[in-house]
Amino acid sequence: MKPAAFDYFRPASLSDALALLAKYKDDCKILAGGQSLVPAMNFRLARPAILIDINDIAELDYVHADDRGLHIGALTRHAAFHRRVVDGPLGALFSAVARHIAHYPIRQRGTFAGSLAHADPASEWCLLATTLDATVVAKSARGERAIAIGDFFNGTFSTDLEPDELLAEVHLPPMGQGWRTGFYEFSRRAGDFALGMALAALRIEAGVVREARLGVGGVSDRAIRLRKLEERLVGGAASQEMIDTIAREAWASVSPIGDIHATPEYRRDLVATAVKRALTEAAA
Amino acid sequence: MNWIGRSLPRLEDPSLLKGNGSYVADRIGNAASVRFVRSPLARGAITGIEIPSGTVVFTGRDLSGVKPIRPILHRPDYVAIGQPVLPVDRVTFCGQAVAVVVAEDPARAEDIADRVFVDIEGENAIVDLDAALATGTAPVHPEAVSNVLVEGRMKTAGLDTAFEEAAEIVTLELRSHRQSAAPMENRGGVAVYDVASGRVTLTASVQMPHMLRTGIADALGMTESDLRVIAPDVGGGFGQKMSLFPEYVVLVWLARKLKRDVAWIEDRRENFTASAHGRDQAFSLRGAFAKDGRLLGLDADLRSNVGAFSCYPVTCGVEPLMALAELPGPYDLAEYGVRSRGVTTNTCMMAPYRGVSRPMLTFSMERLMEVAATRLGIDSVEIRRRNLITAFPHRSPTGLVYDEGSYLQAMEAAAKSVDLPAFRARQAAARLRGHFLGVGFSVFSERTGYGTPAYAARGMEIVPGYEIVDCTMDPSGDVVLRIGSSPHGQGLKTSLAQLVSDELGIEPHRIRIISGDTDATPYGWGTFASRSMVIAGGASKLAAGKVAHKLKTIAAQLMETTAESITLENGWARVSNSNQATAIGVLARAAYHQSHRFKGLSPGLHESAVYDPGGTFSNACHVAIVEVDIETGGTRIERFIVVEDAGVLINPMIVDGQIAGGVAQGIANALFEEIIYDESGNLLTASFADYLPPTSAEVPEIEIIHMETVSPESITKAKGVGEGGAIGAPAAVVNAIVDALSPFGIQLFELPATPQRIREQLRRAGVATHG
């Protein structure tokens, strides 16, 4: 339960951090909140030769909204979302989802961007980012690039980030007042990772769904956007009948993984339930 | 002033709450760090161990003079297995210590341990209980070809007739999956070597310090007086810290070998892989019921997975023999047949865990009652009413004698507390809205506070049971009580102080209780098996009573009256029917400094007493009200009620704490916690990310109602109450789930009843989530 030996850097600026990344590349890990990395190091499941602690880099600690949407810096803690960071449905959704993430002390340390970089398939933030078309801003000494969330996750604990890149910011498009959202998660205990969860966002005008976003998480090696079902939703009413249909098709469309916590059959059942409950909340 | 019966705040708490507790890890000092290298495989032959050069590492070959840990039961059906402190030839479970590293700090020790390469020729491991019993498997130990280490059988003469006459025969297959006690503080020990005397002091997080001293001294061939064992503040044990573990023997061996202090603080992964487990049991039951619901006969095949070795001193018989003896529980059963086996596998050793077999026994009997009630069309409460023991003392078919209890009254009180007719109406209304509520009962009795006769009956070579207490009043009138029990969170010091206060007429804060130090306490058996309040309490009462008698004799001589006319209260020795009194402090000083004045009395105020009772049964009825989400399989416990009869409560607040903590572990057993191995014997649940104790969010407030049956079997009138919460809760919760799901005709016979298992049953019953 003691980590293997490592070197430790605590740069005070982003450029210093990027220089270290450029120098050490695969040998290093970024330490932000450390809520996943540090236990993994203590178990010696992760053995980075070098830790780059970014907690002193004040320029990464921000969350702000503008007409392009929400911008979340790499050091924004989960707890920052307890209160609404932006007016309207997006801020409310973030606030609701944040309360499902682990426990209060963990939320004070762990970061939004760190969750994405860690890429746990049962992470609430990975589901939210996937479902709501987030963009990841990766920075390196070579420059900066924007990665669409659909291209970001490569699988469990695996992303498109290059060894010299830092996940500097996550950007979410704005969500106008016409949107309604729903989130449902099932976990064994309060604060556990989800065994199944769904996030739905609907823009309803005069009883007709005009736009829809629907995703499920905790099911396979990454969060899944259910685009075909989104298309089914658009143009009709978000009726109970429609919700049941979507839940049934979600159930049929996923190929869940099995592990000691849940069999594929059980996860599939949870997908249908989560989709139904998330959509019901969004349509209410 | 009567101190017994008052919810006195715990005398232990001020220092613990202020962070002044002192645990093993607080006592490392300058000791070198010890790390164990553990087997990555569950079974195989050790072909070599590569040790990095320049490191201090010892293996089984270095410890060849150390005797294996080999507890004995004198029974023809017991196979004694020796557990090598560090194995030389073979590994028997994944996580078994095979080498030990000594280094300057824990991180370096772990670095070195990483580089010790253990070469093992792997073999197919036997993990599953019933697979171990299948013929044709290569045995785990050559001494036990059938993998059965202990087996008990009995059958009453009328059993077959009972089944012939039965109106209904209920056959059940029940399963309890493996659990860990998961104490908040892991194991750990610091062995300090005294260069001047050659003595070793082992400070360790344990429940039985004297037993540990004996066990280590025997293993190392040293005299017990060369070893002192201290149990400091201990952060939970629940049975896991009773046994002699190889690590403690190795620590003392290292201290003597290296002539320096060494410390091992177990980490959580080690605790999960290599400390002890329990509750891995499979029971096959057949119950013969009369038409009116009376249980005429019970036939049981009970299998307990005892893991790779036999725990010292209680042996691997602890679960199977408890199961055999106590399965009938609170029910008046005439005919009983049973075969109970302890089965060895390539898994971590079984050791006692709060409740020992009785959570599974109670689960089994209470599920049996429910199924029979449903089949026979009898109400849940009514079928129990017709079967509970109501006349005492009662002799069970296994020969146990149950002292006075309130089995029926406790159940009636429990049923009343939930207002069953009102609940049924609410349940029916909720179902119409798609909400599935259920109520479940669990009635049980619990043998507590049993002394040597009970352990001797098991055939144990080491027979625990009695307690010795030394009680000394000093010249100031303050009292020191030295006990062999070893409390570790139970608040025993407060309860004993209350008991002794009433004997001696002084306030509890003037009583200091010394425990957990083999140099400072009489030989005793520690704290386990719901025994300390009954046995150490009884011995304390007797010892304090002797001191009280001496004080009265002195007072009588000083005040020229008889000892019988003296009462001790509020710090004074008073002569009854007069206003004459002497302060107890004055008497105490006189006992030491004016001893020449008291004819026929020895100087001072020092007395010792022993108590070795036969045992007393406490009893309870648990009721759970739950709501089951049929789409997720999730269970929420809405209410949990305990009606408990533990005789006279010395400190009701402490009793309530014991019950609530036990129920929380019972809820863990019912819904959450499960140790899982893969088929090769690798532990898949080695952290709290995968092994799931419930949190305060999952455990409801526990409502507790007390009843008080006074038994002649306990001189303090108190019955044991440490384990009951854990024993009753699983059955109540699962019965409630089954009741909630009765519209779907679902039965559950497996612990824990996880959402996945519940959902699996619902899916089979045609309840889809996608319709």
Tab-separated table of C-alpha atoms in Angstrom, chain B residues 361-501:
chain	number	residue	atom	x	y	z
B	361	LEU	CA	-28.692	-20.959	10.808
B	362	THR	CA	-31.233	-18.271	11.507
B	363	PHE	CA	-31.534	-17.442	7.829
B	364	SER	CA	-32.142	-21.115	7.092
B	365	MET	CA	-34.718	-21.721	9.837
B	366	GLU	CA	-36.549	-18.467	9.155
B	367	ARG	CA	-36.728	-19.127	5.432
B	368	LEU	CA	-37.968	-22.635	6.254
B	369	MET	CA	-40.730	-21.213	8.442
B	370	GLU	CA	-41.766	-18.759	5.725
B	371	VAL	CA	-41.907	-21.357	2.978
B	372	ALA	CA	-43.858	-23.730	5.215
B	373	ALA	CA	-46.247	-20.944	6.194
B	374	THR	CA	-46.909	-20.135	2.540
B	375	ARG	CA	-47.409	-23.770	1.591
B	376	LEU	CA	-49.705	-24.491	4.527
B	377	GLY	CA	-51.635	-21.246	4.243
B	378	ILE	CA	-50.652	-20.086	7.733
B	379	ASP	CA	-49.676	-16.544	8.641
B	380	SER	CA	-45.941	-15.850	9.157
B	381	VAL	CA	-46.334	-14.878	12.779
B	382	GLU	CA	-48.799	-17.660	13.523
B	383	ILE	CA	-46.528	-20.469	12.306
B	384	ARG	CA	-43.773	-19.229	14.590
B	385	ARG	CA	-46.249	-18.859	17.459
B	386	ARG	CA	-47.023	-22.567	17.095
B	387	ASN	CA	-43.377	-23.592	17.131
B	388	LEU	CA	-41.495	-21.309	19.516
B	389	ILE	CA	-40.206	-22.669	22.801
B	390	THR	CA	-42.322	-21.361	25.659
B	391	ALA	CA	-41.350	-23.595	28.591
B	392	PHE	CA	-37.964	-23.226	30.262
B	393	PRO	CA	-35.509	-24.642	30.910
B	394	HIS	CA	-35.776	-26.383	27.551
B	395	ARG	CA	-33.572	-29.224	26.412
B	396	SER	CA	-32.875	-29.196	22.676
B	397	PRO	CA	-32.419	-32.399	20.668
B	398	THR	CA	-28.682	-31.690	20.661
B	399	GLY	CA	-28.612	-31.597	24.439
B	400	LEU	CA	-28.340	-27.837	24.892
B	401	VAL	CA	-30.294	-26.505	27.823
B	402	TYR	CA	-31.984	-23.174	27.144
B	403	ASP	CA	-32.474	-21.007	30.202
B	404	GLU	CA	-35.373	-18.599	30.640
B	405	GLY	CA	-36.165	-16.442	27.637
B	406	SER	CA	-39.013	-14.536	26.023
B	407	TYR	CA	-39.108	-15.994	22.527
B	408	LEU	CA	-42.850	-15.724	21.993
B	409	GLN	CA	-43.270	-12.447	23.872
B	410	ALA	CA	-40.457	-10.802	21.886
B	411	MET	CA	-42.085	-11.812	18.608
B	412	GLU	CA	-45.520	-10.601	19.710
B	413	ALA	CA	-44.018	-7.282	20.763
B	414	ALA	CA	-42.226	-6.997	17.422
B	415	ALA	CA	-45.394	-7.752	15.458
B	416	LYS	CA	-47.260	-5.161	17.486
B	417	SER	CA	-44.582	-2.534	16.910
B	418	VAL	CA	-45.038	-2.680	13.134
B	419	ASP	CA	-48.864	-2.790	13.309
B	420	LEU	CA	-49.207	-5.609	10.803
B	421	PRO	CA	-52.825	-4.958	9.698
B	422	ALA	CA	-51.963	-1.323	8.937
B	423	PHE	CA	-48.832	-2.402	7.110
B	424	ARG	CA	-50.750	-4.899	4.962
B	425	ALA	CA	-53.160	-2.150	3.922
B	426	ARG	CA	-50.300	0.176	3.036
B	427	GLN	CA	-48.552	-2.646	1.168
B	428	ALA	CA	-51.659	-3.340	-0.929
B	429	ALA	CA	-52.121	0.331	-1.773
B	430	ALA	CA	-48.445	0.722	-2.697
B	431	ARG	CA	-48.575	-2.274	-5.035
B	432	LEU	CA	-51.297	-0.582	-7.036
B	433	ARG	CA	-48.815	2.240	-7.651
B	434	GLY	CA	-46.036	-0.180	-8.617
B	435	HIS	CA	-44.226	0.031	-5.281
B	436	PHE	CA	-43.331	-3.250	-3.635
B	437	LEU	CA	-43.121	-3.166	0.134
B	438	GLY	CA	-42.507	-6.162	2.328
B	439	VAL	CA	-42.202	-7.102	5.970
B	440	GLY	CA	-39.942	-9.849	7.277
B	441	PHE	CA	-39.515	-11.475	10.655
B	442	SER	CA	-36.577	-13.255	12.195
B	443	VAL	CA	-36.733	-14.935	15.579
B	444	PHE	CA	-33.675	-16.449	17.177
B	445	SER	CA	-31.962	-17.331	20.407
B	446	GLU	CA	-28.269	-16.941	20.963
B	447	ARG	CA	-26.120	-18.911	23.361
B	448	THR	CA	-23.877	-16.407	25.118
B	449	GLY	CA	-21.495	-16.254	28.017
B	450	TYR	CA	-20.606	-19.915	27.953
B	451	GLY	CA	-17.693	-21.215	29.958
B	452	THR	CA	-15.474	-24.288	29.807
B	453	PRO	CA	-18.258	-26.916	29.682
B	454	ALA	CA	-19.401	-25.756	26.242
B	455	TYR	CA	-15.889	-25.717	24.791
B	456	ALA	CA	-14.938	-28.998	26.432
B	457	ALA	CA	-18.013	-30.566	24.831
B	458	ARG	CA	-16.538	-29.710	21.420
B	459	GLY	CA	-13.429	-31.683	22.325
B	460	MET	CA	-11.088	-28.697	22.196
B	461	GLU	CA	-7.585	-29.401	23.430
B	462	ILE	CA	-7.371	-25.801	24.577
B	463	VAL	CA	-10.572	-25.207	26.526
B	464	PRO	CA	-11.373	-21.535	26.978
B	465	GLY	CA	-14.273	-20.201	28.976
B	466	TYR	CA	-13.572	-18.996	32.499
B	467	GLU	CA	-12.411	-15.530	33.481
B	468	ILE	CA	-10.275	-14.477	36.400
B	469	VAL	CA	-10.555	-10.944	37.764
B	470	ASP	CA	-8.284	-9.281	40.300
B	471	CYS	CA	-9.853	-6.417	42.221
B	472	THR	CA	-7.709	-4.105	44.319
B	473	MET	CA	-8.833	-1.073	46.262
B	474	ASP	CA	-5.875	1.171	46.974
B	475	PRO	CA	-5.375	3.218	50.172
B	476	SER	CA	-7.194	6.179	48.565
B	477	GLY	CA	-10.278	4.090	48.037
B	478	ASP	CA	-9.838	3.899	44.256
B	479	VAL	CA	-10.153	0.549	42.539
B	480	VAL	CA	-8.073	-1.244	39.954
B	481	LEU	CA	-9.697	-4.160	38.191
B	482	ARG	CA	-7.430	-6.452	36.210
B	483	ILE	CA	-9.295	-8.570	33.700
B	484	GLY	CA	-8.372	-11.310	31.258
B	485	SER	CA	-11.012	-10.139	28.837
B	486	SER	CA	-9.686	-7.852	26.156
B	487	PRO	CA	-12.288	-5.294	25.103
B	488	HIS	CA	-11.781	-3.587	21.760
B	489	GLY	CA	-14.604	-1.145	21.276
B	490	GLN	CA	-17.397	-2.723	23.311
B	491	GLY	CA	-17.334	-0.181	26.145
B	492	LEU	CA	-16.718	-3.046	28.556
B	493	LYS	CA	-14.682	-0.883	30.913
B	494	THR	CA	-17.665	1.385	31.455
B	495	SER	CA	-20.073	-1.493	32.008
B	496	LEU	CA	-17.727	-3.267	34.413
B	497	ALA	CA	-17.144	-0.020	36.306
B	498	GLN	CA	-20.906	0.365	36.748
B	499	LEU	CA	-21.167	-3.199	38.010
B	500	VAL	CA	-18.292	-2.802	40.461
B	501	SER	CA	-19.541	0.607	41.602
